[in-house]
Short mmCIF file of N, CA and C in Angstrom, two decimals:
data_model
loop_
_atom_site.label_atom_id
_atom_site.label_comp_id
_atom_site.label_asym_id
_atom_site.label_seq_id
_atom_site.Cartn_x
_atom_site.Cartn_y
_atom_site.Cartn_z
N UNK A 521 -5.87 -6.96 -15.22
CA UNK A 521 -5.82 -5.53 -13.57
C UNK A 521 -6.63 -6.16 -12.42
N UNK A 522 -5.87 -5.82 -11.55
CA UNK A 522 -6.44 -6.17 -10.13
C UNK A 522 -6.94 -5.02 -9.52
N UNK A 523 -7.87 -5.03 -8.55
CA UNK A 523 -8.81 -4.21 -8.36
C UNK A 523 -8.76 -4.31 -6.68
N UNK A 524 -8.79 -3.09 -6.16
CA UNK A 524 -9.07 -3.89 -4.55
C UNK A 524 -10.57 -3.16 -4.08
N UNK A 525 -11.03 -4.01 -3.12
CA UNK A 525 -12.63 -2.92 -2.89
C UNK A 525 -12.12 -1.71 -2.43
N UNK A 526 -13.02 -0.92 -2.62
CA UNK A 526 -13.16 0.08 -1.64
C UNK A 526 -13.41 0.46 0.05
N UNK A 527 -12.98 0.94 0.31
CA UNK A 527 -13.17 0.73 2.23
C UNK A 527 -13.73 2.21 2.23
N UNK A 528 -14.87 1.75 3.46
CA UNK A 528 -15.88 2.60 3.94
C UNK A 528 -16.68 3.43 2.68
N UNK A 529 -17.18 2.54 2.01
CA UNK A 529 -18.17 2.92 0.69
C UNK A 529 -19.41 2.75 1.45
N UNK A 530 -20.48 3.36 1.39
CA UNK A 530 -21.78 2.69 2.16
C UNK A 530 -23.05 2.94 1.14
N UNK A 531 -22.65 3.77 0.19
CA UNK A 531 -23.83 3.36 -0.80
C UNK A 531 -23.63 3.37 -2.24
N UNK A 532 -24.25 2.97 -3.27
CA UNK A 532 -24.27 2.47 -4.47
C UNK A 532 -24.71 3.55 -5.27
N UNK A 533 -23.86 4.85 -5.68
CA UNK A 533 -24.23 5.86 -5.88
C UNK A 533 -25.52 5.44 -7.41
N UNK A 534 -24.59 4.75 -8.20
CA UNK A 534 -25.38 4.43 -9.51
C UNK A 534 -26.98 3.99 -8.91
N UNK A 535 -26.90 3.13 -8.34
CA UNK A 535 -28.23 2.56 -7.93
C UNK A 535 -28.68 3.75 -7.27
N UNK A 536 -28.91 4.21 -6.79
CA UNK A 536 -29.66 5.45 -5.33
C UNK A 536 -29.68 6.72 -6.55
N UNK A 537 -29.04 7.01 -7.73
CA UNK A 537 -28.95 8.03 -8.90
C UNK A 537 -30.73 7.20 -9.77
N UNK A 538 -30.35 5.64 -9.94
CA UNK A 538 -31.26 5.26 -10.60
C UNK A 538 -32.56 5.29 -9.82
N UNK A 539 -32.38 5.26 -8.80
CA UNK A 539 -33.82 5.04 -8.41
C UNK A 539 -34.55 6.62 -7.99
N UNK A 540 -33.67 7.63 -7.91
CA UNK A 540 -34.29 8.97 -8.34
C UNK A 540 -34.82 9.45 -9.27
N UNK A 541 -33.96 8.87 -10.67
CA UNK A 541 -34.42 9.36 -11.91
C UNK A 541 -34.37 8.06 -12.91
N UNK A 542 -35.38 7.15 -12.94
CA UNK A 542 -35.45 5.92 -13.58
C UNK A 542 -35.37 5.80 -15.13
N UNK A 543 -35.96 7.34 -15.54
CA UNK A 543 -36.05 7.47 -16.73
C UNK A 543 -34.59 7.62 -17.55
N UNK A 544 -33.96 8.37 -16.74
CA UNK A 544 -32.25 8.79 -16.77
C UNK A 544 -31.49 7.73 -17.54
N UNK A 545 -30.58 7.85 -18.60
CA UNK A 545 -29.94 6.90 -19.58
C UNK A 545 -28.89 6.30 -18.83
N UNK A 546 -28.14 7.56 -18.02
CA UNK A 546 -26.73 7.14 -17.87
C UNK A 546 -26.43 7.97 -16.31
N UNK A 547 -26.16 6.62 -15.55
CA UNK A 547 -25.98 6.90 -14.09
C UNK A 547 -24.48 6.79 -13.60
N UNK A 548 -23.11 7.14 -14.53
CA UNK A 548 -22.05 7.29 -14.02
C UNK A 548 -21.96 8.10 -13.54
N UNK A 549 -20.61 8.14 -12.80
CA UNK A 549 -20.50 9.03 -11.74
C UNK A 549 -20.06 10.73 -12.42
N UNK A 550 -19.64 10.50 -13.47
CA UNK A 550 -19.34 12.00 -14.40
C UNK A 550 -20.52 12.55 -14.60
N UNK A 551 -21.55 11.64 -15.15
CA UNK A 551 -23.35 12.33 -15.47
C UNK A 551 -23.79 12.65 -14.07
N UNK A 552 -23.66 12.26 -13.02
CA UNK A 552 -24.30 11.96 -12.18
C UNK A 552 -23.94 13.37 -11.63
N UNK A 553 -22.55 13.49 -11.44
CA UNK A 553 -21.68 14.97 -10.85
C UNK A 553 -22.46 16.01 -11.70
N UNK A 554 -22.57 15.90 -12.98
CA UNK A 554 -22.77 16.80 -14.24
C UNK A 554 -24.21 17.19 -13.67
N UNK A 555 -25.08 16.62 -13.57
CA UNK A 555 -26.60 16.68 -12.97
C UNK A 555 -26.69 17.49 -11.78
N UNK A 556 -26.06 16.95 -11.08
CA UNK A 556 -26.00 17.21 -9.33
C UNK A 556 -25.45 18.89 -9.17
N UNK A 557 -24.47 18.97 -9.58
CA UNK A 557 -23.73 20.19 -9.30
C UNK A 557 -23.01 20.78 -10.42
N UNK A 558 -23.47 20.67 -11.89
CA UNK A 558 -23.27 20.91 -13.06
C UNK A 558 -21.53 21.60 -12.78
N UNK A 559 -20.73 20.26 -12.95
CA UNK A 559 -19.79 20.44 -12.85
C UNK A 559 -18.92 19.18 -13.73
N UNK A 560 -18.38 19.33 -14.67
CA UNK A 560 -17.65 18.35 -15.43
C UNK A 560 -16.54 17.97 -14.46
N UNK A 561 -16.35 16.41 -14.34
CA UNK A 561 -15.26 15.94 -13.72
C UNK A 561 -14.11 15.92 -14.78
N UNK A 562 -12.72 16.42 -13.84
CA UNK A 562 -11.37 16.58 -14.64
C UNK A 562 -10.55 15.63 -14.59
N UNK A 563 -10.53 15.73 -12.91
CA UNK A 563 -9.04 14.94 -12.16
C UNK A 563 -9.22 13.89 -11.99
N UNK A 564 -8.69 13.40 -11.09
CA UNK A 564 -8.61 11.82 -10.97
C UNK A 564 -9.73 11.57 -10.30
N UNK A 565 -9.15 10.53 -9.40
CA UNK A 565 -10.07 9.13 -8.68
C UNK A 565 -10.66 10.09 -7.44
N UNK A 566 -9.98 11.07 -6.66
CA UNK A 566 -9.92 11.79 -5.56
C UNK A 566 -11.14 12.76 -5.49
N UNK A 567 -10.89 13.42 -7.23
CA UNK A 567 -12.43 14.75 -7.24
C UNK A 567 -13.47 13.62 -7.18
N UNK A 568 -13.56 12.76 -8.06
CA UNK A 568 -14.81 12.15 -8.30
C UNK A 568 -15.40 11.44 -6.89
N UNK A 569 -14.42 10.81 -6.04
CA UNK A 569 -15.12 10.66 -4.93
C UNK A 569 -15.79 11.85 -3.76
N UNK A 570 -14.84 12.66 -3.98
CA UNK A 570 -15.19 13.96 -3.36
C UNK A 570 -16.86 14.51 -3.63
N UNK A 571 -16.76 14.73 -5.12
CA UNK A 571 -18.35 14.98 -5.38
C UNK A 571 -19.33 14.08 -5.35
N UNK A 572 -19.36 12.69 -5.21
CA UNK A 572 -19.90 11.50 -5.15
C UNK A 572 -20.42 11.37 -3.55
N UNK A 573 -19.09 11.61 -2.69
CA UNK A 573 -19.46 11.90 -1.45
C UNK A 573 -20.71 13.01 -1.20
N UNK A 574 -20.41 14.27 -1.83
CA UNK A 574 -21.23 15.36 -1.25
C UNK A 574 -22.51 15.07 -1.66
N UNK A 575 -22.78 14.42 -3.01
CA UNK A 575 -23.83 13.99 -3.46
C UNK A 575 -25.08 12.96 -3.03
N UNK A 576 -24.26 12.28 -2.24
CA UNK A 576 -24.97 11.28 -1.16
C UNK A 576 -26.27 11.77 -0.35
N UNK A 577 -26.14 12.75 0.60
CA UNK A 577 -27.62 13.31 1.37
C UNK A 577 -28.42 13.66 0.31
N UNK A 578 -28.28 14.15 -0.79
CA UNK A 578 -29.54 14.21 -1.81
C UNK A 578 -30.13 12.95 -2.19
N UNK A 579 -29.09 11.88 -2.45
CA UNK A 579 -29.59 10.96 -2.93
C UNK A 579 -30.37 9.86 -1.99
N UNK A 580 -30.01 9.90 -0.48
CA UNK A 580 -30.41 9.16 0.46
C UNK A 580 -31.60 9.37 0.97
N UNK A 581 -31.90 10.81 0.99
CA UNK A 581 -32.66 11.81 1.59
C UNK A 581 -34.03 11.71 0.22
N UNK A 582 -33.71 11.78 -0.88
CA UNK A 582 -34.49 11.55 -2.07
C UNK A 582 -35.33 12.93 -2.01
N UNK A 583 -36.54 13.19 -2.67
CA UNK A 583 -37.30 13.83 -2.81
C UNK A 583 -38.87 13.50 -2.14
N UNK A 584 -39.47 14.05 -1.04
CA UNK A 584 -40.89 13.59 -0.46
C UNK A 584 -41.73 13.10 -1.84
N UNK A 585 -42.04 13.94 -2.15
CA UNK A 585 -42.94 13.42 -3.60
C UNK A 585 -42.38 12.37 -4.54
N UNK A 586 -41.27 11.74 -4.28
CA UNK A 586 -40.63 10.45 -5.02
C UNK A 586 -41.03 9.13 -4.26
N UNK A 587 -40.98 9.57 -2.67
CA UNK A 587 -41.45 8.42 -1.73
C UNK A 587 -40.21 7.23 -2.19
N UNK A 588 -39.07 7.86 -2.22
CA UNK A 588 -38.04 6.64 -2.23
C UNK A 588 -37.28 6.31 -1.23
N UNK A 589 -37.44 6.70 -0.34
CA UNK A 589 -37.03 6.48 1.18
C UNK A 589 -36.85 4.99 1.83
N UNK A 590 -36.40 4.16 1.99
CA UNK A 590 -36.35 3.46 2.33
C UNK A 590 -36.27 1.73 1.14
N UNK A 591 -36.29 2.63 0.07
CA UNK A 591 -36.52 1.35 -1.35
C UNK A 591 -34.91 1.02 -1.29
N UNK A 592 -34.00 1.63 -1.19
CA UNK A 592 -32.80 1.45 -1.17
C UNK A 592 -32.25 0.38 -0.18
N UNK A 593 -32.80 0.57 1.16
CA UNK A 593 -32.32 -0.65 2.23
C UNK A 593 -33.07 -1.90 1.56
#
């Protein structure tokens, strides 16, 4: 199967998820969306991309007590 690189992707959400929750076992998109939004992904890639896009501000801002700003860069 051939894959194409995704255009306009700015963040590796699995890596960001790990930085915020390093003791959590799963960082795949369905688990990340469930933790953030309490929603089970059922549809195709468009829904997944939509929710991951919505979660990026949380990931990139993090929380002040975690002090992860700048670690990703």
